[in-house]
Every structure is written in structure tokens, then in C-alpha cells.
Coordinates of N, CA and C in Angstrom, one line a residue:
X1144 N 0.8 -1.2 0.0 CA 0.0 0.0 0.0 C 0.9 1.2 0.0
X1145 N 1.2 1.7 -1.2 CA 2.1 2.9 -1.3 C 1.8 3.7 -2.6
X1146 N 2.4 4.8 -2.6 CA 2.3 5.6 -3.9 C 3.5 6.6 -3.9
X1147 N 3.8 7.1 -5.1 CA 4.9 8.0 -5.4 C 4.5 9.1 -6.3
X1148 N 5.0 10.3 -6.1 CA 4.7 11.4 -7.0 C 5.9 12.4 -7.0
X1149 N 6.0 13.2 -8.0 CA 7.0 14.3 -8.0 C 6.4 15.6 -8.0
X1150 N 7.1 16.6 -7.4 CA 6.6 17.9 -7.3 C 7.8 18.8 -7.7
X1151 N 7.4 19.8 -8.6 CA 8.4 20.7 -9.1 C 8.1 22.1 -8.4
X1152 N 9.1 22.6 -7.7 CA 8.9 23.9 -7.0 C 10.2 24.6 -6.9
X1153 N 10.2 25.9 -7.2 CA 11.4 26.8 -7.1 C 12.6 26.1 -7.8
X1154 N 12.4 25.7 -9.0 CA 13.5 25.1 -9.9 C 14.0 23.8 -9.2
X1155 N 13.3 23.1 -8.4 CA 13.7 21.9 -7.8 C 12.7 20.8 -8.1
X1156 N 13.1 19.6 -8.2 CA 12.2 18.5 -8.4 C 12.3 17.5 -7.2
X1157 N 11.2 17.4 -6.5 CA 11.2 16.5 -5.3 C 10.4 15.3 -5.6
X1158 N 11.0 14.1 -5.3 CA 10.2 12.8 -5.4 C 9.8 12.5 -4.0
X1159 N 8.5 12.1 -3.9 CA 7.9 11.8 -2.6 C 7.4 10.3 -2.7
X1160 N 7.9 9.4 -1.9 CA 7.5 8.1 -1.9 C 6.8 7.8 -0.5
X1161 N 5.5 7.5 -0.6 CA 4.8 7.2 0.7 C 4.5 5.7 0.8
X1162 N 5.0 5.2 1.9 CA 4.7 3.8 2.3 C 3.7 3.8 3.4
X1163 N 3.5 2.6 4.0 CA 2.5 2.5 5.0 C 2.8 3.3 6.3
X1164 N 4.1 3.4 6.7 CA 4.4 4.2 7.9 C 5.5 5.2 7.7
X1165 N 6.0 5.3 6.5 CA 7.1 6.2 6.2 C 6.9 7.0 4.9
X1166 N 7.6 8.1 4.8 CA 7.7 8.8 3.6 C 9.1 9.2 3.3
X1167 N 9.5 9.0 2.1 CA 10.9 9.3 1.7 C 10.9 10.4 0.7
X1168 N 11.6 11.5 1.0 CA 11.7 12.7 0.1 C 13.1 12.6 -0.5
X1169 N 13.2 12.7 -1.8 CA 14.4 12.7 -2.6 C 14.5 13.9 -3.5
X1170 N 15.5 14.7 -3.4 CA 15.7 15.9 -4.2 C 16.3 15.4 -5.5
X1171 N 15.5 15.3 -6.6 CA 16.0 14.7 -7.8 C 16.7 15.8 -8.7
X1172 N 16.3 17.0 -8.7 CA 16.9 18.1 -9.4 C 16.9 19.3 -8.5
X1173 N 17.9 20.2 -8.7 CA 18.0 21.4 -7.9 C 19.1 21.3 -6.9
X1174 N 19.6 22.5 -6.5 CA 20.7 22.4 -5.5 C 20.3 22.1 -4.1
X1175 N 19.1 22.6 -3.7 CA 18.6 22.4 -2.3 C 17.1 22.7 -2.3
X1176 N 16.5 22.2 -1.2 CA 15.1 22.5 -1.0 C 14.7 22.3 0.5
X1177 N 13.9 23.2 1.0 CA 13.5 23.2 2.4 C 12.0 23.1 2.5
X1178 N 11.5 22.4 3.4 CA 10.0 22.3 3.6 C 9.7 21.8 5.0
X1179 N 8.5 21.7 5.4 CA 8.1 21.2 6.7 C 7.3 19.9 6.5
X1180 N 7.6 18.9 7.3 CA 6.9 17.7 7.3 C 6.2 17.6 8.6
X1181 N 4.9 17.2 8.6 CA 4.1 16.9 9.8 C 4.1 18.1 10.8
X1182 N 3.9 19.3 10.3 CA 3.8 20.5 11.0 C 5.0 21.0 11.9
X1183 N 5.9 20.1 12.2 CA 7.0 20.5 13.0 C 8.4 20.1 12.5
X1184 N 8.5 19.1 11.7 CA 9.8 18.6 11.3 C 10.3 19.4 10.0
X1185 N 11.4 20.1 10.2 CA 11.9 20.9 9.1 C 12.9 19.9 8.3
X1186 N 12.7 19.9 7.0 CA 13.5 19.0 6.1 C 14.3 19.9 5.2
X1187 N 15.6 19.7 5.1 CA 16.5 20.4 4.2 C 17.2 19.4 3.4
X1188 N 17.0 19.4 2.1 CA 17.6 18.4 1.2 C 18.6 19.1 0.3
X1189 N 19.7 18.4 0.0 CA 20.7 18.7 -1.0 C 20.4 17.8 -2.3
X1190 N 21.0 18.2 -3.4 CA 20.8 17.5 -4.6 C 21.1 16.0 -4.5
X1191 N 20.2 15.2 -5.0 CA 20.3 13.7 -5.0 C 20.4 13.1 -3.6
X1192 N 20.0 13.8 -2.6 CA 20.0 13.2 -1.3 C 18.5 12.9 -0.9
X1193 N 18.4 11.9 0.0 CA 17.0 11.5 0.4 C 17.0 11.5 1.9
X1194 N 15.8 11.6 2.5 CA 15.5 11.5 3.9 C 14.2 10.7 4.0
X1195 N 14.2 9.8 5.0 CA 13.0 9.0 5.3 C 12.5 9.3 6.7
X1196 N 11.2 9.6 6.7 CA 10.6 10.0 8.0 C 9.4 9.2 8.3
X1197 N 9.1 9.1 9.6 CA 7.9 8.3 10.0 C 6.6 9.1 9.8
X1198 N 5.6 8.4 9.5 CA 4.2 9.0 9.3 C 3.3 8.6 10.5
X1199 N 2.6 9.5 11.0 CA 1.5 9.2 12.0 C 0.3 8.7 11.2
X1200 N -0.1 9.4 10.2 CA -1.2 9.0 9.3 C -0.9 9.4 7.9
X1201 N -0.7 8.5 7.0 CA -0.2 8.7 5.7 C -1.0 9.7 4.9
X1202 N -2.2 9.9 5.2 CA -3.0 10.8 4.3 C -3.2 12.2 4.9
X1203 N -2.7 12.4 6.1 CA -2.9 13.8 6.6 C -1.6 14.3 7.2
X1204 N -0.5 13.6 7.2 CA 0.7 13.9 8.0 C 1.6 14.8 7.2
X1205 N 1.6 14.8 5.9 CA 2.5 15.6 5.1 C 2.0 17.0 4.9
X1206 N 2.7 17.9 5.5 CA 2.4 19.4 5.4 C 3.3 20.0 4.4
X1207 N 2.8 20.9 3.6 CA 3.6 21.6 2.6 C 3.4 23.1 2.8
X1208 N 3.7 23.5 4.0 CA 3.4 24.8 4.5 C 4.2 25.9 3.7
X1209 N 5.3 25.6 3.1 CA 6.1 26.6 2.4 C 5.8 26.6 0.9
X1210 N 4.9 25.7 0.5 CA 4.6 25.6 -1.0 C 3.4 26.6 -1.2
X1211 N 3.4 27.2 -2.4 CA 2.3 28.1 -2.7 C 1.0 27.3 -3.0
X1212 N 1.2 26.1 -3.6 CA 0.1 25.2 -3.9 C 0.6 24.0 -4.6
X1213 N -0.2 22.9 -4.5 CA 0.1 21.6 -5.2 C -1.2 21.0 -5.5
X1214 N -1.3 20.5 -6.7 CA -2.5 19.8 -7.2 C -2.1 18.4 -7.6
X1215 N -2.8 17.4 -7.0 CA -2.5 16.0 -7.4 C -3.8 15.4 -8.0
X1216 N -3.7 14.4 -8.7 CA -4.8 13.6 -9.1 C -4.5 12.2 -8.6
X1217 N -5.0 11.9 -7.4 CA -4.7 10.6 -6.8 C -5.9 9.8 -6.5
X1218 N -7.0 10.0 -7.3 CA -8.2 9.3 -7.0 C -8.1 7.8 -6.9
X1219 N -7.3 7.2 -7.8 CA -7.2 5.8 -7.8 C -6.3 5.2 -6.7
X1220 N -5.6 6.1 -6.0 CA -4.6 5.7 -5.0 C -5.1 5.8 -3.6
X1221 N -6.1 6.7 -3.4 CA -6.6 7.0 -2.0 C -8.0 6.3 -1.7
X1222 N -8.0 5.6 -0.6 CA -9.4 5.1 -0.2 C -10.2 6.2 0.2
X1223 N -11.5 6.1 0.0 CA -12.5 7.1 0.5 C -12.2 8.5 -0.1
X1224 N -11.8 8.5 -1.4 CA -11.4 9.8 -2.0 C -12.6 10.8 -2.0
X1225 N -13.8 10.4 -2.0 CA -15.0 11.3 -2.0 C -14.9 12.2 -0.8
X1226 N -14.5 11.7 0.4 CA -14.5 12.5 1.6 C -13.4 13.6 1.4
X1227 N -12.3 13.3 0.8 CA -11.2 14.2 0.6 C -11.6 15.3 -0.4
X1228 N -12.3 14.8 -1.5 CA -12.8 15.8 -2.5 C -13.8 16.8 -1.8
X1229 N -14.7 16.3 -1.0 CA -15.7 17.1 -0.4 C -15.0 18.1 0.6
X1230 N -14.1 17.6 1.4 CA -13.4 18.5 2.3 C -12.7 19.6 1.6
X1231 N -12.0 19.3 0.6 CA -11.2 20.3 -0.2 C -12.1 21.3 -0.9
X1232 N -13.1 20.8 -1.5 CA -14.0 21.8 -2.3 C -14.8 22.6 -1.3
X1233 N -15.3 22.0 -0.2 CA -16.0 22.8 0.8 C -15.1 23.9 1.4
X1234 N -13.9 23.5 1.7 CA -13.0 24.5 2.3 C -12.7 25.6 1.3
X1235 N -12.4 25.2 0.0 CA -12.1 26.2 -1.0 C -13.3 27.2 -1.2
X1236 N -14.5 26.6 -1.4 CA -15.7 27.4 -1.6 C -16.0 28.3 -0.4
X1237 N -15.8 27.8 0.8 CA -16.1 28.6 2.0 C -15.1 29.7 2.1
X1238 N -13.8 29.5 1.7 CA -12.8 30.6 1.7 C -13.2 31.6 0.7
X1239 N -13.7 31.2 -0.5 CA -14.2 32.1 -1.5 C -15.3 33.0 -1.0
X1240 N -16.3 32.3 -0.4 CA -17.5 33.0 0.1 C -17.2 34.0 1.2
X1241 N -16.2 33.6 2.1 CA -15.8 34.6 3.1 C -15.1 35.8 2.5
X1242 N -14.2 35.6 1.5 CA -13.6 36.7 0.8 C -14.6 37.6 0.1
X1243 N -15.5 36.9 -0.7 CA -16.5 37.6 -1.4 C -17.4 38.4 -0.5
X1244 N -17.8 37.8 0.6 CA -18.6 38.5 1.6 C -18.0 39.8 2.1
X1245 N -16.6 39.7 2.3 CA -15.9 40.9 2.7 C -16.0 42.0 1.6
X1246 N -15.8 41.6 0.4 CA -15.9 42.5 -0.7 C -17.3 43.1 -0.9
X1247 N -18.3 42.2 -0.7 CA -19.7 42.6 -0.9 C -20.4 43.2 0.4
X1248 N -19.6 43.2 1.5 CA -20.2 43.6 2.7 C -21.4 42.9 3.1
X1249 N -21.3 41.5 3.0 CA -22.4 40.7 3.4 C -21.9 39.4 3.9
X1250 N -22.7 38.5 4.5 CA -22.3 37.2 5.0 C -23.0 36.1 4.2
X1251 N -22.2 35.3 3.6 CA -22.7 34.1 2.9 C -22.6 32.9 3.8
X1252 N -23.7 32.1 3.8 CA -23.7 30.9 4.6 C -22.7 29.9 4.0
X1253 N -22.1 29.1 4.9 CA -21.1 28.1 4.5 C -21.8 27.1 3.6
X1254 N -20.9 26.5 2.8 CA -21.4 25.4 1.8 C -21.9 24.2 2.7
X1255 N -23.0 23.6 2.3 CA -23.5 22.5 2.9 C -23.2 21.2 2.1
X1256 N -23.4 20.1 2.8 CA -23.1 18.8 2.0 C -24.1 18.7 0.9
X1257 N -25.4 19.2 1.1 CA -26.4 19.1 0.1 C -26.0 19.9 -1.1
X1258 N -25.4 21.0 -0.9 CA -24.9 21.9 -2.0 C -23.7 21.2 -2.8
X1259 N -22.9 20.5 -2.0 CA -21.7 19.9 -2.6 C -22.1 18.7 -3.5
X1260 N -23.1 17.9 -3.2 CA -23.4 16.7 -3.9 C -23.6 17.0 -5.4
X1261 N -24.4 18.0 -5.8 CA -24.5 18.2 -7.3 C -23.1 18.6 -7.9
X1262 N -22.3 19.3 -7.1 CA -21.0 19.7 -7.6 C -20.1 18.4 -7.8
X1263 N -20.2 17.5 -6.9 CA -19.5 16.3 -7.0 C -19.7 15.5 -8.3
X1264 N -21.0 15.5 -8.7 CA -21.3 14.9 -9.9 C -20.5 15.4 -11.1
X1265 N -20.4 16.8 -11.1 CA -19.7 17.4 -12.3 C -18.2 17.2 -12.1
X1266 N -17.6 17.3 -10.9 CA -16.2 17.3 -10.7 C -15.6 15.9 -10.7
X1267 N -16.3 15.0 -10.0 CA -15.8 13.6 -9.9 C -16.1 12.7 -11.1
X1268 N -17.3 12.9 -11.6 CA -17.7 12.0 -12.7 C -17.6 12.5 -14.1
X1269 N -16.8 13.6 -14.3 CA -16.4 14.0 -15.6 C -17.4 14.8 -16.5
X1270 N -18.5 15.2 -15.9 CA -19.4 16.1 -16.7 C -18.7 17.4 -16.9
X1271 N -19.4 18.4 -17.5 CA -18.8 19.7 -17.7 C -18.3 20.2 -16.3
X1272 N -17.0 20.3 -16.1 CA -16.5 20.6 -14.8 C -16.8 22.0 -14.3
X1273 N -17.1 22.9 -15.2 CA -17.4 24.3 -14.9 C -18.9 24.5 -14.6
X1274 N -19.7 23.6 -15.2 CA -21.2 23.8 -15.1 C -21.6 23.7 -13.6
X1275 N -21.1 22.8 -12.9 CA -21.6 22.6 -11.5 C -21.2 23.9 -10.7
X1276 N -20.0 24.4 -10.9 CA -19.6 25.6 -10.2 C -20.4 26.8 -10.6
X1277 N -20.7 26.9 -11.9 CA -21.5 28.0 -12.4 C -22.9 27.9 -11.7
X1278 N -23.5 26.7 -11.7 CA -24.8 26.5 -11.1 C -24.8 26.9 -9.6
X1279 N -23.7 26.5 -8.9 CA -23.6 26.8 -7.4 C -23.5 28.3 -7.3
X1280 N -22.7 29.0 -8.0 CA -22.6 30.5 -7.9 C -24.0 31.1 -8.2
X1281 N -24.6 30.6 -9.3 CA -25.9 31.2 -9.6 C -27.0 31.1 -8.5
X1282 N -27.0 29.9 -7.9 CA -27.9 29.6 -6.8 C -27.6 30.6 -5.6
X1283 N -26.4 31.0 -5.5 CA -26.0 31.9 -4.4 C -26.1 33.4 -4.9
X1284 N -26.6 33.6 -6.1 CA -26.7 35.0 -6.6 C -25.4 35.6 -6.9
X1285 N -24.3 34.8 -7.2 CA -23.0 35.4 -7.4 C -22.6 35.3 -8.9
X1286 N -21.9 36.3 -9.4 CA -21.4 36.3 -10.7 C -19.9 36.3 -10.6
X1287 N -19.3 35.4 -11.3 CA -17.8 35.4 -11.3 C -17.4 35.1 -12.7
X1288 N -16.8 36.1 -13.4 CA -16.4 36.0 -14.8 C -15.4 34.9 -14.9
X1289 N -15.4 34.2 -16.0 CA -14.4 33.2 -16.3 C -13.0 33.9 -16.6
X1290 N -12.0 33.3 -16.1 CA -10.7 33.8 -16.3 C -10.0 33.2 -17.5
X1291 N -8.8 33.6 -17.7 CA -8.0 33.0 -18.8 C -6.6 32.6 -18.2
X1292 N -5.9 31.8 -18.9 CA -4.7 31.2 -18.4 C -3.6 32.3 -18.1
X1293 N -3.7 33.5 -18.6 CA -2.7 34.5 -18.3 C -3.1 35.4 -17.1
X1294 N -4.3 35.1 -16.5 CA -4.7 35.9 -15.3 C -3.7 35.6 -14.1
X1295 N -3.5 36.5 -13.3 CA -2.7 36.2 -12.1 C -3.4 35.4 -11.1
X1296 N -2.7 34.7 -10.2 CA -3.5 33.8 -9.2 C -4.3 34.6 -8.3

């Protein structure tokens, strides 16, 4: 029961190998890379060096606090992936609603599980991935113009 992925960040390529109770980080490319593992353990890697650390819980223990963002597609590797999808999307949408509420000088109710379920159908099962989000925003009375790839984050 294991998986492996690579992350490119700040001109460095990090290979992450997760086993049942350990994770091994290897700096494949780049002179050095620093990050935090499990909220408290600082890891500093040099080129082509590896470090293996213990995991408390392999699905929640790896913190990437110094990364700006990482997106994985690990649906086939993670048990109970629906719970992770829901938690991530609900957190993202609630953060958006909080920010938008500040801009609009209003309070938007947090996303409910009932609101997430129609979104899940579009995101998880491959329908028009933007349609569910547009419908969610419309039900909330919100208009968010589509961006383009050259927009800033």
C-alpha cells in the first residue's frame, strides 16, 4: 500500500514516496530544497539526497506549508477519495464565500453537504466541470467571470 509522485517547486524536483508508515523525500533536481513535514519537522535536502521520516497518518501527515500550492490527481490511490474531495472543495468554496462576503459587505452561509453533492457529480464523474460551479454560484446569486490562463493567481 504505497504511492509516489514528483513535485516541481522553485526550480527543484522533489520525489515523494509514501509507504505504510514512512515517507521518503528525494531531491531529484536542484541544488537544495527546504520544507516542513508533519507541522514541526523541518526538512532540508541537497541534490540527489534522500531522507525517510515516520508518518503518523499517511493521508494527513505531510504538510507543505512553504509551498504556494500543489494539485494532485490521486483518485485511484486513495481510499475514500470522496471525503477528501468534499473537504477540499467545501474549504475552497467557503474561503471564497468569506472573501467575497468581505468585498460585498455581506455574510454568505457556508457550503452544505447538500450543495456539494451536485458539484461532486460534475467534478468527480467527468461532466462539464465548470457547469456545477456556475450553477452553485448562480444559486448563491453570485457572478464570477471566467478567467484566462494569463490571469494572475
